[in-house]
Coordinates of C-alpha atoms in Angstrom, one line a residue:
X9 CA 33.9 15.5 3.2
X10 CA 33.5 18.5 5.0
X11 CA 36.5 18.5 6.8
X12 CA 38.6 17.0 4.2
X13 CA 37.1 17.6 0.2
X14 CA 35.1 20.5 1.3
X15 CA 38.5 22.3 2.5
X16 CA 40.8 21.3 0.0
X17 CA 41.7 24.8 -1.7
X18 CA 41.8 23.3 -5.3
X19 CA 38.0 21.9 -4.5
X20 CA 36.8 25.3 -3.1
X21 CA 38.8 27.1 -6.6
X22 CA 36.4 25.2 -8.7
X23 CA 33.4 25.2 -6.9
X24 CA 33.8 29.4 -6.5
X25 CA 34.3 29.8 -10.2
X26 CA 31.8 27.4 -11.4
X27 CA 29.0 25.8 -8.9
X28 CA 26.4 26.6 -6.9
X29 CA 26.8 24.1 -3.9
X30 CA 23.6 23.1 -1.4
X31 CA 23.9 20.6 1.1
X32 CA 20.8 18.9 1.7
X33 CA 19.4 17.5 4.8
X34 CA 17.6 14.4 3.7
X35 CA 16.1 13.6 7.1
X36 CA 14.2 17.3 6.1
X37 CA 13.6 15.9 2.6
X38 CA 12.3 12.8 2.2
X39 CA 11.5 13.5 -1.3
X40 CA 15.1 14.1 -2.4
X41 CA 15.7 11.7 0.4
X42 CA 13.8 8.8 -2.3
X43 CA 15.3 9.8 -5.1
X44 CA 18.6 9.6 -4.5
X45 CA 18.7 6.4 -1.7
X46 CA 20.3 4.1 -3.9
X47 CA 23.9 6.7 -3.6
X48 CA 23.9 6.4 0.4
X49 CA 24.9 9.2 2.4
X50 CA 26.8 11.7 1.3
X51 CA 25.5 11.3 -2.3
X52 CA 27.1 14.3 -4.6
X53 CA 24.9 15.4 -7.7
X54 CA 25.9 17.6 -9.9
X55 CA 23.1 19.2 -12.4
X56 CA 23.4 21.9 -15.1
X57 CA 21.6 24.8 -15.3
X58 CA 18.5 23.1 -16.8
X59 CA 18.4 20.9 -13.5
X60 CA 19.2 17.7 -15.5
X61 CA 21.4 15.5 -13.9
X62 CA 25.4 15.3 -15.1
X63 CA 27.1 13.4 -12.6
X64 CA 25.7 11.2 -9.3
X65 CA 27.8 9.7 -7.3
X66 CA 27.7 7.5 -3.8
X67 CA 30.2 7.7 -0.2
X68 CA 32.8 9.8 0.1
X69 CA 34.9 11.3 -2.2
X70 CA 38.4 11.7 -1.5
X71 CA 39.7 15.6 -2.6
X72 CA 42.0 14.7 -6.0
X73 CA 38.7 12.9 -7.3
X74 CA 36.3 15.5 -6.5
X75 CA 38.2 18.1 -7.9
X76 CA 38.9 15.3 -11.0
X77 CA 35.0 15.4 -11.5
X78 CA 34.5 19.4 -11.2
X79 CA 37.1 20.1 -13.5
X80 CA 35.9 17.0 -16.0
X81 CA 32.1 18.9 -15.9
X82 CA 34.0 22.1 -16.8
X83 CA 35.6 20.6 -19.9
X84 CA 32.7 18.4 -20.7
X85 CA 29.4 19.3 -19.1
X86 CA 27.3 16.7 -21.0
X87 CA 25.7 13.4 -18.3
X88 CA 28.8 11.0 -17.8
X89 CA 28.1 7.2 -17.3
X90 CA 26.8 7.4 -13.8
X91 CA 23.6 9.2 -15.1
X92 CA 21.3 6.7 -16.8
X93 CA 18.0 7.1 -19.0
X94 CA 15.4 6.3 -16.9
X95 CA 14.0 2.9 -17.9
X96 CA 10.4 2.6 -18.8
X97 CA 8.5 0.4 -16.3
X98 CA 5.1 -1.2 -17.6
X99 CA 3.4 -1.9 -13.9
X100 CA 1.8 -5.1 -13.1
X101 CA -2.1 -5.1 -13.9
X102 CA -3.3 -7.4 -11.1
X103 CA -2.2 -7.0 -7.5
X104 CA -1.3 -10.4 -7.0
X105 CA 2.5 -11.9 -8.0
X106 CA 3.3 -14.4 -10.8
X107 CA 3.9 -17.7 -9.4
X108 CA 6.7 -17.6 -10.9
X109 CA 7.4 -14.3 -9.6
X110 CA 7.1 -15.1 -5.8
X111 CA 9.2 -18.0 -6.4
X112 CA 12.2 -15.9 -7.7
X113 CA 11.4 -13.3 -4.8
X114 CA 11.0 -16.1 -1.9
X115 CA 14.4 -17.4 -3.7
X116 CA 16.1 -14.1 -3.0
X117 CA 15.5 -14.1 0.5
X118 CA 16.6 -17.1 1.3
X119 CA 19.9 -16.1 -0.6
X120 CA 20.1 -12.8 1.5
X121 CA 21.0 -14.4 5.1
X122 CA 25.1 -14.2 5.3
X123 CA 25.2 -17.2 7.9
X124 CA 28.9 -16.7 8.6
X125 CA 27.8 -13.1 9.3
X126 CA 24.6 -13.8 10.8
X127 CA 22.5 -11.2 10.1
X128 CA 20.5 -10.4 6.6
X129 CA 22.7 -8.4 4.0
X130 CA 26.3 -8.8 3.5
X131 CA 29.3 -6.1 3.9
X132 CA 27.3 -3.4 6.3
X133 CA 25.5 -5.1 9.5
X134 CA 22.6 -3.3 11.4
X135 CA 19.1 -5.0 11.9
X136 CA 16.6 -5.3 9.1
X137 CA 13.4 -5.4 11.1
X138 CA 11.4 -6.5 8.1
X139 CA 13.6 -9.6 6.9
X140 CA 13.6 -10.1 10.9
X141 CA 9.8 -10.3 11.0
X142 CA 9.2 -12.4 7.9
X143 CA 11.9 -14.8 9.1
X144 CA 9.4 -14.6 12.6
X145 CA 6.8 -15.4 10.7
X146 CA 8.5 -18.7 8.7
X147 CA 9.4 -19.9 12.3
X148 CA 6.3 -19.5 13.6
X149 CA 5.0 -21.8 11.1
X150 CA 8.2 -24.4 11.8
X151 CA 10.7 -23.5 9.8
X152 CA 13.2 -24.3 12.0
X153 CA 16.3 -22.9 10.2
X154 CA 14.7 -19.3 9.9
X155 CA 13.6 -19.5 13.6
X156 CA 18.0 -20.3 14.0
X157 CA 18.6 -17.4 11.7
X158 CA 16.4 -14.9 14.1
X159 CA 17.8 -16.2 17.3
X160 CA 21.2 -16.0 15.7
X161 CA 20.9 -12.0 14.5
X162 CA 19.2 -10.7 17.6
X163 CA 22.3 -12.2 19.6
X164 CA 24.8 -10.7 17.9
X165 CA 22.9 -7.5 17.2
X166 CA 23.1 -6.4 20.5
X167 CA 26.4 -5.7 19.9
X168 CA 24.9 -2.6 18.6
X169 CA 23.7 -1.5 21.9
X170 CA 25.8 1.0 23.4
X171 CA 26.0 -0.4 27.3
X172 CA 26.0 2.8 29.2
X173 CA 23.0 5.2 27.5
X174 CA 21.4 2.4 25.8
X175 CA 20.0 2.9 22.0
X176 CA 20.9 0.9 18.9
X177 CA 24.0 2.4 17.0
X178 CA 22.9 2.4 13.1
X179 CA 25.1 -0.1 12.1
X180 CA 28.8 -1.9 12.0
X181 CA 31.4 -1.4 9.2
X182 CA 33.6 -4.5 8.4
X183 CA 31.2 -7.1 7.5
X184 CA 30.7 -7.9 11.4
X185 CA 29.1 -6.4 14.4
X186 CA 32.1 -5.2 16.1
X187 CA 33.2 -2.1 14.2
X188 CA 30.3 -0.1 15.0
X189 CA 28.7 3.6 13.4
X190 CA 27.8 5.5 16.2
X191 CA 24.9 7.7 14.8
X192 CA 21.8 7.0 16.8
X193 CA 18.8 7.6 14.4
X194 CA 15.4 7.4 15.6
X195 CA 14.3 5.1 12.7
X196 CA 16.9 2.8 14.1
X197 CA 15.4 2.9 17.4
X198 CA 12.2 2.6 16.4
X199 CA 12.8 -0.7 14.3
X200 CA 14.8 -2.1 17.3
X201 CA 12.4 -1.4 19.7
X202 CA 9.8 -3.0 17.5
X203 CA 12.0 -5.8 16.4
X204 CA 12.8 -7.2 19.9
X205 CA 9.5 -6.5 21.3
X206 CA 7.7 -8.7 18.8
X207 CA 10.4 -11.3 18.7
X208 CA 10.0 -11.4 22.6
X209 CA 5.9 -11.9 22.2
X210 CA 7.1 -14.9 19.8
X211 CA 9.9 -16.8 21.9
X212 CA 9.8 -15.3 25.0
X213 CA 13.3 -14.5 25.6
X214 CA 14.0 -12.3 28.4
X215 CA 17.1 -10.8 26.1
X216 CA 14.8 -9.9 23.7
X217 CA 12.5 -7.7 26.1
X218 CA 15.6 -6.5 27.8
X219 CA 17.2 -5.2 24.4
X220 CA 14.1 -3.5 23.5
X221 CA 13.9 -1.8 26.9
X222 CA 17.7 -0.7 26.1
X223 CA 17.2 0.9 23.4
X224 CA 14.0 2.7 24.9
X225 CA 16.0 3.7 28.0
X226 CA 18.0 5.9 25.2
X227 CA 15.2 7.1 23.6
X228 CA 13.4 8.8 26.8
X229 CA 16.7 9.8 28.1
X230 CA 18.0 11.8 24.7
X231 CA 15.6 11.6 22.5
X232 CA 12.5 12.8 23.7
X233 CA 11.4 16.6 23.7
X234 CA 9.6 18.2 26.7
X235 CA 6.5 18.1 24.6
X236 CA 6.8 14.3 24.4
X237 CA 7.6 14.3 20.7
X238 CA 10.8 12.5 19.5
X239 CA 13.6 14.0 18.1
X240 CA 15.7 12.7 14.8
X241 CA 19.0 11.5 16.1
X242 CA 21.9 12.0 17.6
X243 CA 25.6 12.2 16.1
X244 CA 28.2 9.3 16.0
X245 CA 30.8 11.7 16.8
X246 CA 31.6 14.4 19.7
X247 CA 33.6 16.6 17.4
X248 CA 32.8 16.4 13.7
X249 CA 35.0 14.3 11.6
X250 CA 36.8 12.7 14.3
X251 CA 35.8 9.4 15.0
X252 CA 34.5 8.5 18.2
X253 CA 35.3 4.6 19.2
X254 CA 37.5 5.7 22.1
X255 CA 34.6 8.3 23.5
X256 CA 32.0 5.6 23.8
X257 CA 33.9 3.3 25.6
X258 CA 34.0 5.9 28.3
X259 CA 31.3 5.9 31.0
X260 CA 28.6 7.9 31.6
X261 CA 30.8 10.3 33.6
X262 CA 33.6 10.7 31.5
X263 CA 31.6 11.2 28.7
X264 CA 29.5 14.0 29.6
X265 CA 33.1 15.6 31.5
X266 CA 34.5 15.4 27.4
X267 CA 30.2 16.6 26.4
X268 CA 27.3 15.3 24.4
X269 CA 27.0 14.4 20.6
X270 CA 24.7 16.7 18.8
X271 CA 21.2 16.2 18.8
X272 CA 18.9 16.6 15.7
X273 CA 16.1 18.1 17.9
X274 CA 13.9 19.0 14.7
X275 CA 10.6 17.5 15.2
X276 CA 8.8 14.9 12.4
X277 CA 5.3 13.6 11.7
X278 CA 7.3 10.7 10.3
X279 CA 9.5 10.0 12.6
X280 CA 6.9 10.3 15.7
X281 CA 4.3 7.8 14.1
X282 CA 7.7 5.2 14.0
X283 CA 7.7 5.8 17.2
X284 CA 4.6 5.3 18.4
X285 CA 4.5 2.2 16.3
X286 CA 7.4 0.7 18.0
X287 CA 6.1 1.9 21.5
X288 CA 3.1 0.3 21.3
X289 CA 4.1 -3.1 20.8
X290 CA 6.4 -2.7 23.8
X291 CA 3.1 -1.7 25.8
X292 CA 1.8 -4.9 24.3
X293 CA 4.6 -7.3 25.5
X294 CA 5.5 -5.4 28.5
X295 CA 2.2 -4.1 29.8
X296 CA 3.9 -1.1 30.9
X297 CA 1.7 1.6 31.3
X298 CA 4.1 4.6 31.2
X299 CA 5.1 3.7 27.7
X300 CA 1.9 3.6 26.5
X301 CA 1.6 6.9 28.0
X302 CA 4.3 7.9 26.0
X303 CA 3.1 6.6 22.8
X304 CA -0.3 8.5 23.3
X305 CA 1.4 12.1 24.3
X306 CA 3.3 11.5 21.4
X307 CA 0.4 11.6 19.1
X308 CA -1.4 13.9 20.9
X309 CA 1.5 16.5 19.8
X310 CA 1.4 15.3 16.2
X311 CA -2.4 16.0 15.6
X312 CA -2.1 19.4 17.5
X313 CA 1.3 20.4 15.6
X314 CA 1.3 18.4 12.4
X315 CA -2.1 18.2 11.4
X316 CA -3.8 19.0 7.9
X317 CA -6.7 19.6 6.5
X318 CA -8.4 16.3 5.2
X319 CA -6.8 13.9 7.6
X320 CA -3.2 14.0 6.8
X321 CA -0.1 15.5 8.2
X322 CA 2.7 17.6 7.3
X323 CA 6.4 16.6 7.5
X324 CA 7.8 19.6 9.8
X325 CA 5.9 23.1 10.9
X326 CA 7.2 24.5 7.8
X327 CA 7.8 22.5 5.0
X328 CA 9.6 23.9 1.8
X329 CA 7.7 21.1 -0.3
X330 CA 5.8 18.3 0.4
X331 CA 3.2 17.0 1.6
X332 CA 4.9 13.7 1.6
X333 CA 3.6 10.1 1.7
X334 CA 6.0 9.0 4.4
X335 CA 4.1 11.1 7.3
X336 CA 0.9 10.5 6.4
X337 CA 1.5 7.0 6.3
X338 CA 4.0 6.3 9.8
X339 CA 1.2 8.3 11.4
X340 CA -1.8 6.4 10.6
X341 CA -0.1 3.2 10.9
X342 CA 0.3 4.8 14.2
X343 CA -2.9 5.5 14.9
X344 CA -3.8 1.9 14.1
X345 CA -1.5 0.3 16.3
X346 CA -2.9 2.9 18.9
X347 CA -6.5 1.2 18.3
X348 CA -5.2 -2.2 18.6
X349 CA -3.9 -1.7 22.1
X350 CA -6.6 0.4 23.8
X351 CA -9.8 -0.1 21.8
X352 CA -10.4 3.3 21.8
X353 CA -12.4 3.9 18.2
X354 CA -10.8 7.5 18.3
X355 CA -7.7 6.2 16.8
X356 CA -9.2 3.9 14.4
X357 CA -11.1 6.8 13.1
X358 CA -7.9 8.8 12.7
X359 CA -5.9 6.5 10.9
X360 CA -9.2 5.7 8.6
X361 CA -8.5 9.7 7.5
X362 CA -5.1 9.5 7.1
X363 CA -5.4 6.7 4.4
X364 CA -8.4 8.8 3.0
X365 CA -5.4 11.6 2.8
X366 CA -3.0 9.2 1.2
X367 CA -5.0 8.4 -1.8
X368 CA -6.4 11.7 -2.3
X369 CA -2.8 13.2 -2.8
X370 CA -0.4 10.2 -3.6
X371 CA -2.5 8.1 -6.4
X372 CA 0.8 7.7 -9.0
X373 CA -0.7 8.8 -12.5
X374 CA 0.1 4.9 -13.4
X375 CA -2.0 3.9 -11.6
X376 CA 0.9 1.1 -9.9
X377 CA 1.7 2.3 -6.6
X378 CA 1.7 5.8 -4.7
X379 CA 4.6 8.7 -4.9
X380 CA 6.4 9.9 -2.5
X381 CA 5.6 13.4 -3.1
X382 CA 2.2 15.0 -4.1
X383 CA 4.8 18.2 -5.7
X384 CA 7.6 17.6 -8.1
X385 CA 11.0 18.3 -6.5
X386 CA 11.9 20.1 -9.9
X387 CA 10.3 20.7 -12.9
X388 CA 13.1 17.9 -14.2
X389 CA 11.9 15.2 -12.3
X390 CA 8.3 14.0 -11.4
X391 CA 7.6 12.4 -8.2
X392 CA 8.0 8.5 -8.2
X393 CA 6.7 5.7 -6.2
X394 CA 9.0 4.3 -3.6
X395 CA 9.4 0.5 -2.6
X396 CA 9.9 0.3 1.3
X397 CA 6.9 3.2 1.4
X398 CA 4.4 1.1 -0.8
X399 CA 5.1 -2.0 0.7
X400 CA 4.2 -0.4 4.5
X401 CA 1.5 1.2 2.8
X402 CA -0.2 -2.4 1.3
X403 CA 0.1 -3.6 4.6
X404 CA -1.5 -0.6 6.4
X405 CA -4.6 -0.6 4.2
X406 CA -5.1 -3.8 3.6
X407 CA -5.1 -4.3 7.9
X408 CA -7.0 -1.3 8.0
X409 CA -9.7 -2.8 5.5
X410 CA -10.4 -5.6 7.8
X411 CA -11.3 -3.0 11.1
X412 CA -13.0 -0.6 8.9
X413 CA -14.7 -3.0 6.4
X414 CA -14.1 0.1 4.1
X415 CA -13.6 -0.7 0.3
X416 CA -11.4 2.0 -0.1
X417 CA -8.9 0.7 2.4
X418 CA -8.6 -2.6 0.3
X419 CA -8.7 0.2 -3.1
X420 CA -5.5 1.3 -1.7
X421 CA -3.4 -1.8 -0.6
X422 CA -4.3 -2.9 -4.3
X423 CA -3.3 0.0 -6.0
X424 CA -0.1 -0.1 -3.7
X425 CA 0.4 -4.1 -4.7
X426 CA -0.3 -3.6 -8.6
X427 CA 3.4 -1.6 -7.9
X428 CA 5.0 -4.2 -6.0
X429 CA 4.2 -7.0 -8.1
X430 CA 5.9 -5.2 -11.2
X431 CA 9.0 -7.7 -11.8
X432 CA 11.7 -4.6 -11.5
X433 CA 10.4 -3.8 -8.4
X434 CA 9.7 -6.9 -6.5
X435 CA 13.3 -8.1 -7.4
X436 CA 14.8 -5.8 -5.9
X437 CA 16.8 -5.6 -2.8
X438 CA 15.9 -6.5 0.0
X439 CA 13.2 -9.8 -0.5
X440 CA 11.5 -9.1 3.0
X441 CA 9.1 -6.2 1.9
X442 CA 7.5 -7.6 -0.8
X443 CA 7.0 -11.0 1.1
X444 CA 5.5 -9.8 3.8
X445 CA 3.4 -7.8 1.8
X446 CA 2.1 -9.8 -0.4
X447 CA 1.4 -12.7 2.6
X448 CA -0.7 -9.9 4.1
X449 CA -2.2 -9.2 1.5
X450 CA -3.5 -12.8 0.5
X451 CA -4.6 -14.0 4.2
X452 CA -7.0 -12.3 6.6
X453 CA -5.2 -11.6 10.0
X454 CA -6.0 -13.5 12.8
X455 CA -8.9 -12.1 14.6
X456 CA -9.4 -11.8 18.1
X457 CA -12.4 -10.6 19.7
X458 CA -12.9 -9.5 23.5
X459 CA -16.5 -9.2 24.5
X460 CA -16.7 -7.4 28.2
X461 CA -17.3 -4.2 29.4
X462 CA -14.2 -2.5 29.7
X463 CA -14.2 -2.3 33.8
X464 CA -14.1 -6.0 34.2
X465 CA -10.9 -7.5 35.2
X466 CA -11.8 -10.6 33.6
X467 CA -12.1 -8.8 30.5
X468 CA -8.9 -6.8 30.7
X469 CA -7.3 -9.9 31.3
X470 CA -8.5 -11.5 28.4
X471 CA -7.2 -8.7 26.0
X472 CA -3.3 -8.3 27.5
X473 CA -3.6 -12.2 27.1
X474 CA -4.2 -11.3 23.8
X475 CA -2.1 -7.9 23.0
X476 CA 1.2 -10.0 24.4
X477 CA 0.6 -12.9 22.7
X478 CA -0.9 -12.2 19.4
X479 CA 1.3 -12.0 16.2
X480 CA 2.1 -9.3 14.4
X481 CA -0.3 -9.8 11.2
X482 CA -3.5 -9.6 13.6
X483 CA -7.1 -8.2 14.0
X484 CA -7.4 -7.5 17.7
X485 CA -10.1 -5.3 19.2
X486 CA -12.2 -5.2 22.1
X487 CA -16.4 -5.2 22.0
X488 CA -18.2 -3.6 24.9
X489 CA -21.9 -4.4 24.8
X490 CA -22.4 -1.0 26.2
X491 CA -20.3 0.6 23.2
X492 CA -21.9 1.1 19.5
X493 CA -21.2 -2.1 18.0
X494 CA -17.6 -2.2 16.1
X495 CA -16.6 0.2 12.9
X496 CA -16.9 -3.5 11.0
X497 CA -19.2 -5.5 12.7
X498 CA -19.0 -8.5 10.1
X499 CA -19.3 -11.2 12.8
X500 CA -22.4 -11.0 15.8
X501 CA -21.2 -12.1 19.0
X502 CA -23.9 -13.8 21.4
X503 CA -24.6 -12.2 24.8
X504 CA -22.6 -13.6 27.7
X505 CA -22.9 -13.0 31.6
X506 CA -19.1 -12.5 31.6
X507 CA -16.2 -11.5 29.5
X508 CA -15.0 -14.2 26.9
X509 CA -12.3 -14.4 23.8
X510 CA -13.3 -15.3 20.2
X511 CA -10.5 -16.4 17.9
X512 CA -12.5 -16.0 14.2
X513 CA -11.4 -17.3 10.9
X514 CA -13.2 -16.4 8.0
X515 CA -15.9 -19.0 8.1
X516 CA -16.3 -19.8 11.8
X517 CA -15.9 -18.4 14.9
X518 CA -14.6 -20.6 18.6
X519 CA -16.8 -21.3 21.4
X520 CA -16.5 -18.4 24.0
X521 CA -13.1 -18.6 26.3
X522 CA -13.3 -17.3 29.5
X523 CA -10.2 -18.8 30.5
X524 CA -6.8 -16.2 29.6
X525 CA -4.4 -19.4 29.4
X526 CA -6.8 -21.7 27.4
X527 CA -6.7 -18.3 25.0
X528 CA -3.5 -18.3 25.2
X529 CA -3.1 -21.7 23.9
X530 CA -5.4 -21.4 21.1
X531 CA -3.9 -18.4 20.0
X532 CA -0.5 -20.0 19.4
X533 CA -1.9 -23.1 18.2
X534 CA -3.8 -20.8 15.1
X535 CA -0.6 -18.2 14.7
X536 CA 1.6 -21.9 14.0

C-alpha cells in the first residue's frame, strides 16, 4: 500500500484535506494489535473525531477503492456496514464446557484439517503449533488418523524452511506450501522450533529434530542481539514492495552480494519469553547445552531490562501504553519451562510472581477471562479479553497450580476458562485452543519425580530420560534430599541409597525406578 495506494496523488489529495493518517506498528502494540486481529495486516480504520469507528477494513486496498472510501466518509461520515454494534456477551458461569458444548468444539476441529492440503486451515498454509499439539496429543492416545494428519503437515511444512539461512517463512499463499511469504517473524520461529522439538520427543523422527535445529540455526545467526535477547523479525523482501521469490533462491553469497532484509531489532518481553519457551524444549529433546544457555541469557536480559515492580514485565523500555497481558504471560510461561528443565526453584518462584502480576492488573471487570490491556487504548474502547491469550493463560496457571500448590494459580486458570467456555468464544476459529485447554484443565499432568542429589550421574540420567521423553502436559521436577523439600510437597518420597524415578497419579505413586530405560517405558506406557 505504501508503494502503490499511499502514492496515488488522488489518495494523498484526500488524505491532506481531510485525515489525520498514523501507521501503526502492531508488533509495538499488542493492544491495538487484539483489537483489530480479525482485519489481518494492513488493516485500515478510519475513526471520526470522537474516536468512534467509521469504516474497518482487511488486506490491501487497491488506490480507486481507497480513494472510493475517503471520498464516501467525506460525503457521509456516519459508521458504514463494516462497523458493527458490539454484541453483548453473557460469560459462562462455571469453568467447565457444556457437553454439548465440547462436542460442537471437538466437531470443529476435526472439520479444520484440509487433507488435500494437509495442514490445519484452508486458503493460507503456515503451521498452527497448537492444532499440531492437540492432534499430538489424540495420537498419543491412538488415534491413528490424527497421528497421519501430524506426520503429514510437518512433511510438507518444511517447505517453509528456507534451505540456505534456515528459519520458518510465515506462511504460503495459494492454498499450498509452495508459494511462500518470506517474512521471518520470531513468533513463527518460536512455534516451529517448539512444534518439531515436541513432535520429535513423541515419534522420534530425525526430520523433526533436524527442522527444529533449522529454524534455530536462523534464529542465532539473525535473530539474536549481542545481549542474547531476540529480535522481532526479519522482512520478506530486500527492497520494499518488490517481491523477493527470485532473491531467496540465491545462495548465501549471492544474496548478501545483492544485501540483507531488514531486521526488526526492537527488543520484546513477549517475544523473548516465546523464545525461551521454544528453546527449552529443544534443550529437552536435544540435550544440547548451548541452547539452554541461550534460553537462560535470554531471561537473564528480560528480568534486568524488562522488569516491573510486582513481578511483571513491560512490553519494550518505553512503552506508550500498556502494561500488556501478553508479556507478562510468554515470560512466566517462560520461567516455567525454565524450572522444568533445570530444577532450579529460582525460576519457579519467578513465574509464581508473574501470574501474581497477571491477576493483579488483567482481572476483566466480568469477571470471564483477563484483557489484554490493564489501560484503555482510547477513551472509545475498553480493553477486552483475547482468546489465544486466555487459552495460554488457563494452561499456564493451571500447570503452575500443580508445582506451586497455590490456590491462586488454579483462581486464575478458572477465571481464564469461565471466558473460554462462553459459547461465542469457544466456537470460534481455530478448535485447538480451547481443546487443549480445557483437557488441561480437567486432568492433572503426568508427574515425574527425580529423587538424587544433583551431582549423581545416575540421577542426571534419570531426569534427561525424563525431560526428552515426557509429554508436553507434564509435572517434572527434580528432589534433592539435601534441598528444602519442593514448593508443593503433596507426595513424601521414601529415602533411597541411590537416585530413583517416581511416575505419580493422583492416588498412587510407582515403586522406585532406578533403571533410565525401564522409566522410559513406563513413561510412554502412562502418556498413551
Amino acid at each position: 500500500m505504501d508503494q502503490q495506494t499511499y502514492s496515488n496523488p488522488n489518495v494523498r489529495r484526500l488524505m491532506n484535506k481531510s485525515y489525520i493518517a498514523i501507521k501503526v506498528d502492531q508488533d509495538s502494540r499488542p493492544d491495538i494489535s487484539n483489537r483489530y486481529e480479525d482485519y489481518g495486516w494492513p488493516a485500515t480504520v478510519v475513526f471520526n473525531a470522537n474516536r468512534g469507528e467509521i469504516v474497518k477494513r482487511q488486506g490491501f486496498l487497491p488506490p480507486m477503492q481507497m480513494a472510493s472510501i475517503l471520498q464516501a466518509v467525506i460525503d457521509d461520515p456516519s459508521p458504514g456496514p463494516s462497523v458493527e454494534p458490539e454484541k453483548a456477551v453473557i460469560y459462562a458461569t462455571t469453568p467447565f464446557l457444556a457437553p454439548s458444548l465440547l462436542a460442537e468444539v471437538t466437531n470443529e476441529y476435526e472439520k479444520q484439517y484440509d487433507t488435500a492440503g494437509k495442514g490445519w486451515a484452508f486458503g493460507h498454509k503456515y503451521l498452527d503449533a497448537d492444532s499440531v499439539e492437540y492432534a499430538v496429543l489424540l495420537a498419543s492416545h491412538g488415534d491413528k488418523l490424527q497421528e497421519q494428519h501430524v506426520r503429514d503437515t510437518l512433511q510438507a511444512a518444511q517447505k517453509l524452511l528456507d534451505p540456505v539461512w534456515g528459519g520458518e517463512y510465515q506462511y504460503s499463499t495459494g492454498g499450498n506450501w509452495d508459494e511462500p511469504h518470506f517474512e521471518k517473524l520470531l513468533y513463527i520461529q518460536a512455534q516451529g522450533i517448539r512444534t518439531y522439538a515436541q513432535a520429535y520427543g513423541q515419534f522420534h523422527s530425525p526430520d523433526y529434530l533436524a527442522a527444529a535445529k533449522n529454524i534455530h540455526r536462523y534464529v542465532r545467526g539473525f535473530l539474536t542481539s549481542p545481549e542474547g535477547a531476540f529480535y522481532v523479525s526479519q522482512d520478506a523482501d530486500l527492497i520494499d514492495g518488490k517481491h523477493s521469490t527470485d532473491y531467496f533462491r540465491l545462495n548465501d553469497a549471492r544474496r548478501r552480494a545483492l544485501g540483507i532484509p531488514r531486521v526488526d531489532k526492537h527488543l520484546y518481553a513477549r517475544e523473548n519469553g516465546w523464545m525461551i519457551r521454544a528453546l527449552c524444549k529443544l534443550y529437552a529433546v536435544s540435550s544440547d547445552a548451548s541452547t539452554l544457555q541461550e534460553a537462560e541469557r535470554s531471561a537473564l536480559w528480560v528480568v534486568d531490562h524488562r522488569s516491573l515492580p510486582g513481578g511483571g514485565f513491560s512490553h519494550s523500555d518505553h512503552d506508550t501504553a500498556g502494561p500488556y497481558l501478553g508479556d507478562s504471560l510468554a515470560v512466566g510461561q517462560a520461567f516455567l519451562a525454565l524450572y522444568e528443565i533445570t530444577g532450579d526453584r529460582e525460576w519457579l518462584k519467578r513465574a509464581e510472581g508473574a501470574r501474581r502480576f497477571i491477576a493483579a492488573n488483567f482481572a476483566a471487570p466480568s469477571g470471564a477471562g483477563f484483557t489484554t490491556s490493564k489501560n484503555a487504548t482510547d477513551a472509545a474502547y475498553e480493553p477486552h479479553p483475547e482468546r489465544d491469550e486466555n487459552a495460554q493463560l488457563a494452561r499456564f496457571g493451571n500447570l503452575l497450580s500443580y508445582y506451586t500448590g497455590d490456590k491462586g494459580d488454579r483462581e486464575t486458570a478458572t477465571r481464564a476458562m469461565r471466558y473460554l467456555a462462553t459459547h461465542e468464544v469457544a466456537i470460534a476459529w481455530l478448535s485447538a485452543p480451547i481443546l487443549l485447554a480445557e483437557t488441561e484443565y480437567t486432568r492433572p499432568p503426568l508427574h515425574i519425580t527425580i529423587v538424587g542429589v544433583r551431582k549423581d550421574p545416575s540421577a542426571k540420567a534419570l531426569f534427561q530420560i525424563a525431560l526428552s521423553n515426557g509429554p508436553a502436559y507434564e509435572r517434572l521436577e527434580w528432589w534433592d534430599p539435601t534441598e528444602e523439600p519442593l514448593l508443593n510437597d503433596d507426595i513424601q518420597y521414601p529415602t533411597l541409597p541411590h537416585a530413583a524415578a517416581f511416575l505419580c497419579t493422583a492416588t498412587a505413586c510407582s515403586s522406585p525406578m532406578v533403571d533410565p530405560q525401564i522409566l522410559e517405558l513406563h513413561i510412554r506406557k502412562a502418556g498413551s
